[in-house]
């Protein structure tokens, strides 16, 4: 299965890496995954994100439900192609490795309550929250291409754009009649 995700916003790194930033990214990815489940092959299983039906794709943190598309229990992994667009006039992007760690952490559910903002409560459309990965160690390959975003009207101060092409891979398998690896 292959699809593209999109993120526009700030990615913090190093000492500025925050739980709030990861959760913001996670929420934006969630919205896209909710849309993705309306398209083949995910749309043929209405019960795909029910913990009673698919406990291997579910985690509960702070009484909130998180589902993920890629599970280690099913020998699945992803390859990511990232296109990072940085505004031409952006100064000090730097520290790309820690920014990538922030992004990768946001693609998975929080490990425990310390990785959720204490003030955060999911909306009715965010419980369950959909994430890409069970854990970021399921990222087996990453290609990164950075370029300047010449139209600075597309972002505000400090924002970047990341286009994330996702390739879900692993052992062929089915969940019921749903082929997850194509």
mmCIF file of C-alpha atoms in Angstrom:
data_model
loop_
_atom_site.group_PDB
_atom_site.id
_atom_site.type_symbol
_atom_site.label_atom_id
_atom_site.label_comp_id
_atom_site.label_asym_id
_atom_site.label_seq_id
_atom_site.Cartn_x
_atom_site.Cartn_y
_atom_site.Cartn_z
ATOM 1 C CA UNK A 1 0.000 0.000 0.000
ATOM 2 C CA UNK A 2 1.349 3.439 -0.870
ATOM 3 C CA UNK A 3 -0.008 6.895 -0.062
ATOM 4 C CA UNK A 4 1.123 10.447 0.640
ATOM 5 C CA UNK A 5 0.777 12.475 3.834
ATOM 6 C CA UNK A 6 1.373 16.200 4.215
ATOM 7 C CA UNK A 7 2.518 18.381 7.095
ATOM 8 C CA UNK A 8 2.683 22.155 7.212
ATOM 9 C CA UNK A 9 3.865 23.704 10.427
ATOM 10 C CA UNK A 10 6.713 24.049 12.845
ATOM 11 C CA UNK A 11 8.938 21.153 13.849
ATOM 12 C CA UNK A 12 10.963 21.722 16.995
ATOM 13 C CA UNK A 13 14.218 19.980 17.831
ATOM 14 C CA UNK A 14 16.748 19.532 20.577
ATOM 15 C CA UNK A 15 15.870 21.281 23.815
ATOM 16 C CA UNK A 16 12.891 22.836 22.067
ATOM 17 C CA UNK A 17 11.423 19.428 21.227
ATOM 18 C CA UNK A 18 8.054 19.361 22.924
ATOM 19 C CA UNK A 19 5.201 17.021 23.644
ATOM 20 C CA UNK A 20 2.813 19.684 22.308
ATOM 21 C CA UNK A 21 4.623 19.874 18.956
ATOM 22 C CA UNK A 22 4.520 16.093 18.488
ATOM 23 C CA UNK A 23 0.847 16.004 19.406
ATOM 24 C CA UNK A 24 0.076 18.820 16.961
ATOM 25 C CA UNK A 25 1.773 16.884 14.167
ATOM 26 C CA UNK A 26 0.002 13.677 15.257
ATOM 27 C CA UNK A 27 -3.378 15.432 15.056
ATOM 28 C CA UNK A 28 -2.697 16.726 11.535
ATOM 29 C CA UNK A 29 -1.621 13.256 10.373
ATOM 30 C CA UNK A 30 -4.717 11.766 12.045
ATOM 31 C CA UNK A 31 -7.016 13.936 9.923
ATOM 32 C CA UNK A 32 -5.397 12.594 6.751
ATOM 33 C CA UNK A 33 -5.554 8.977 7.918
ATOM 34 C CA UNK A 34 -9.251 9.404 8.674
ATOM 35 C CA UNK A 35 -9.700 10.452 5.034
ATOM 36 C CA UNK A 36 -7.476 7.579 3.839
ATOM 37 C CA UNK A 37 -9.740 4.984 5.438
ATOM 38 C CA UNK A 38 -12.477 6.057 3.016
ATOM 39 C CA UNK A 39 -10.430 4.749 0.061
ATOM 40 C CA UNK A 40 -9.377 1.265 -1.075
ATOM 41 C CA UNK A 41 -8.134 -0.932 0.364
ATOM 42 C CA UNK A 42 -9.028 0.379 3.839
ATOM 43 C CA UNK A 43 -12.620 1.263 3.017
ATOM 44 C CA UNK A 44 -13.755 -2.349 2.618
ATOM 45 C CA UNK A 45 -13.468 -3.016 6.366
ATOM 46 C CA UNK A 46 -15.758 -0.786 8.401
ATOM 47 C CA UNK A 47 -14.570 -2.513 11.587
ATOM 48 C CA UNK A 48 -10.848 -1.963 10.920
ATOM 49 C CA UNK A 49 -10.446 0.517 13.774
ATOM 50 C CA UNK A 50 -12.356 -1.362 16.473
ATOM 51 C CA UNK A 51 -10.164 -2.711 19.240
ATOM 52 C CA UNK A 52 -12.373 -5.764 19.732
ATOM 53 C CA UNK A 53 -11.771 -6.752 16.103
ATOM 54 C CA UNK A 54 -8.106 -5.743 15.701
ATOM 55 C CA UNK A 55 -6.320 -5.554 19.067
ATOM 56 C CA UNK A 56 -2.912 -5.788 17.332
ATOM 57 C CA UNK A 57 -3.523 -2.341 15.827
ATOM 58 C CA UNK A 58 -4.643 -0.631 19.036
ATOM 59 C CA UNK A 59 -3.138 1.043 22.079
ATOM 60 C CA UNK A 60 -4.773 2.916 24.976
ATOM 61 C CA UNK A 61 -2.957 5.827 26.625
ATOM 62 C CA UNK A 62 -4.660 7.929 29.342
ATOM 63 C CA UNK A 63 -7.979 6.230 28.516
ATOM 64 C CA UNK A 64 -7.703 7.478 24.907
ATOM 65 C CA UNK A 65 -7.674 5.010 22.043
ATOM 66 C CA UNK A 66 -4.980 5.070 19.371
ATOM 67 C CA UNK A 67 -4.959 2.909 16.260
ATOM 68 C CA UNK A 68 -2.122 2.470 13.809
ATOM 69 C CA UNK A 69 -1.935 1.119 10.279
ATOM 70 C CA UNK A 70 1.452 -0.597 10.590
ATOM 71 C CA UNK A 71 2.013 -3.215 13.278
ATOM 72 C CA UNK A 72 5.126 -5.165 14.201
ATOM 73 C CA UNK A 73 2.906 -8.086 15.207
ATOM 74 C CA UNK A 74 2.001 -8.450 11.532
ATOM 75 C CA UNK A 75 5.639 -8.118 10.370
ATOM 76 C CA UNK A 76 4.919 -4.805 8.706
ATOM 77 C CA UNK A 77 7.217 -1.826 8.199
ATOM 78 C CA UNK A 78 7.372 1.386 6.179
ATOM 79 C CA UNK A 79 9.687 3.156 3.822
ATOM 80 C CA UNK A 80 9.372 6.941 3.783
ATOM 81 C CA UNK A 81 10.305 9.420 1.080
ATOM 82 C CA UNK A 82 10.345 12.919 2.564
ATOM 83 C CA UNK A 83 10.336 16.132 0.569
ATOM 84 C CA UNK A 84 11.037 18.991 2.986
ATOM 85 C CA UNK A 85 10.295 22.438 1.637
ATOM 86 C CA UNK A 86 11.936 25.272 3.541
ATOM 87 C CA UNK A 87 11.018 28.903 2.810
ATOM 88 C CA UNK A 88 13.843 30.565 0.894
ATOM 89 C CA UNK A 89 14.142 33.314 3.482
ATOM 90 C CA UNK A 90 14.059 30.898 6.444
ATOM 91 C CA UNK A 91 17.119 31.284 8.642
ATOM 92 C CA UNK A 92 18.515 28.604 10.887
ATOM 93 C CA UNK A 93 16.601 25.477 9.858
ATOM 94 C CA UNK A 94 19.543 23.398 11.155
ATOM 95 C CA UNK A 95 19.483 20.288 13.334
ATOM 96 C CA UNK A 96 17.608 18.152 10.820
ATOM 97 C CA UNK A 97 18.239 14.901 12.716
ATOM 98 C CA UNK A 98 16.342 16.053 15.815
ATOM 99 C CA UNK A 99 13.555 17.532 13.693
ATOM 100 C CA UNK A 100 13.195 14.146 11.994
ATOM 101 C CA UNK A 101 13.064 12.435 15.392
ATOM 102 C CA UNK A 102 10.193 14.742 16.353
ATOM 103 C CA UNK A 103 8.373 13.880 13.115
ATOM 104 C CA UNK A 104 8.953 10.134 13.514
ATOM 105 C CA UNK A 105 7.730 10.198 17.140
ATOM 106 C CA UNK A 106 4.570 11.975 15.953
ATOM 107 C CA UNK A 107 3.822 9.173 13.474
ATOM 108 C CA UNK A 108 3.217 6.736 16.338
ATOM 109 C CA UNK A 109 0.963 6.748 19.414
ATOM 110 C CA UNK A 110 2.445 8.181 22.585
ATOM 111 C CA UNK A 111 4.328 5.540 24.594
ATOM 112 C CA UNK A 112 2.720 6.695 27.849
ATOM 113 C CA UNK A 113 0.935 9.664 29.418
ATOM 114 C CA UNK A 114 4.165 11.700 29.606
ATOM 115 C CA UNK A 115 4.060 11.971 25.799
ATOM 116 C CA UNK A 116 0.644 13.638 25.825
ATOM 117 C CA UNK A 117 0.107 17.283 26.715
ATOM 118 C CA UNK A 118 -1.537 17.413 30.131
ATOM 119 C CA UNK A 119 -4.102 19.908 28.866
ATOM 120 C CA UNK A 120 -5.036 17.872 25.757
ATOM 121 C CA UNK A 121 -8.378 16.181 25.402
ATOM 122 C CA UNK A 122 -9.227 14.619 22.053
ATOM 123 C CA UNK A 123 -12.242 15.886 20.170
ATOM 124 C CA UNK A 124 -15.014 13.463 19.274
ATOM 125 C CA UNK A 125 -13.340 12.916 15.894
ATOM 126 C CA UNK A 126 -9.959 12.215 17.543
ATOM 127 C CA UNK A 127 -10.987 9.339 19.772
ATOM 128 C CA UNK A 128 -9.834 7.023 18.421
ATOM 129 C CA UNK A 129 -6.753 8.796 17.113
ATOM 130 C CA UNK A 130 -5.264 7.224 13.990
ATOM 131 C CA UNK A 131 -1.487 7.006 13.693
ATOM 132 C CA UNK A 132 0.710 5.582 10.976
ATOM 133 C CA UNK A 133 2.969 3.328 13.060
ATOM 134 C CA UNK A 134 2.854 1.178 16.150
ATOM 135 C CA UNK A 135 6.386 2.405 16.850
ATOM 136 C CA UNK A 136 8.905 4.516 14.964
ATOM 137 C CA UNK A 137 11.322 1.575 14.863
ATOM 138 C CA UNK A 138 9.112 0.256 12.022
ATOM 139 C CA UNK A 139 10.654 2.872 9.728
ATOM 140 C CA UNK A 140 13.143 0.758 7.771
ATOM 141 C CA UNK A 141 14.156 3.215 5.068
ATOM 142 C CA UNK A 142 14.101 7.000 4.742
ATOM 143 C CA UNK A 143 14.929 9.125 1.723
ATOM 144 C CA UNK A 144 15.131 12.855 2.377
ATOM 145 C CA UNK A 145 15.155 15.630 -0.158
ATOM 146 C CA UNK A 146 15.188 19.253 0.970
ATOM 147 C CA UNK A 147 14.513 22.213 -1.244
ATOM 148 C CA UNK A 148 13.536 25.836 -0.991
ATOM 149 C CA UNK A 149 9.897 26.804 -1.026
ATOM 150 C CA UNK A 150 9.986 29.866 -3.214
ATOM 151 C CA UNK A 151 6.384 30.927 -2.550
ATOM 152 C CA UNK A 152 6.685 32.227 1.014
ATOM 153 C CA UNK A 153 2.974 33.076 1.107
ATOM 154 C CA UNK A 154 2.289 29.346 1.685
ATOM 155 C CA UNK A 155 3.843 29.351 5.148
ATOM 156 C CA UNK A 156 4.068 31.587 8.164
ATOM 157 C CA UNK A 157 7.195 32.388 10.166
ATOM 158 C CA UNK A 158 9.045 29.210 11.098
ATOM 159 C CA UNK A 159 6.775 26.838 9.196
ATOM 160 C CA UNK A 160 7.989 24.241 6.756
ATOM 161 C CA UNK A 161 6.155 21.839 4.460
ATOM 162 C CA UNK A 162 6.857 18.124 4.437
ATOM 163 C CA UNK A 163 5.420 15.774 1.841
ATOM 164 C CA UNK A 164 5.633 12.220 3.168
ATOM 165 C CA UNK A 165 5.316 9.380 0.674
ATOM 166 C CA UNK A 166 4.579 6.212 2.651
ATOM 167 C CA UNK A 167 5.199 2.697 1.373
ATOM 168 C CA UNK A 168 3.779 0.023 3.662
ATOM 169 C CA UNK A 169 5.745 -3.195 3.298
ATOM 170 C CA UNK A 170 6.249 -6.511 4.987
ATOM 171 C CA UNK A 171 5.036 -10.023 4.798
ATOM 172 C CA UNK A 172 1.956 -10.389 2.648
ATOM 173 C CA UNK A 173 -1.040 -10.850 4.798
ATOM 174 C CA UNK A 174 -4.690 -10.235 5.134
ATOM 175 C CA UNK A 175 -6.966 -9.051 7.865
ATOM 176 C CA UNK A 176 -10.137 -10.802 6.929
ATOM 177 C CA UNK A 177 -10.540 -9.847 3.284
ATOM 178 C CA UNK A 178 -8.350 -6.753 3.488
ATOM 179 C CA UNK A 179 -4.956 -6.924 1.801
ATOM 180 C CA UNK A 180 -2.735 -4.574 3.785
ATOM 181 C CA UNK A 181 0.425 -5.170 1.792
ATOM 182 C CA UNK A 182 -0.034 -4.559 -1.906
#
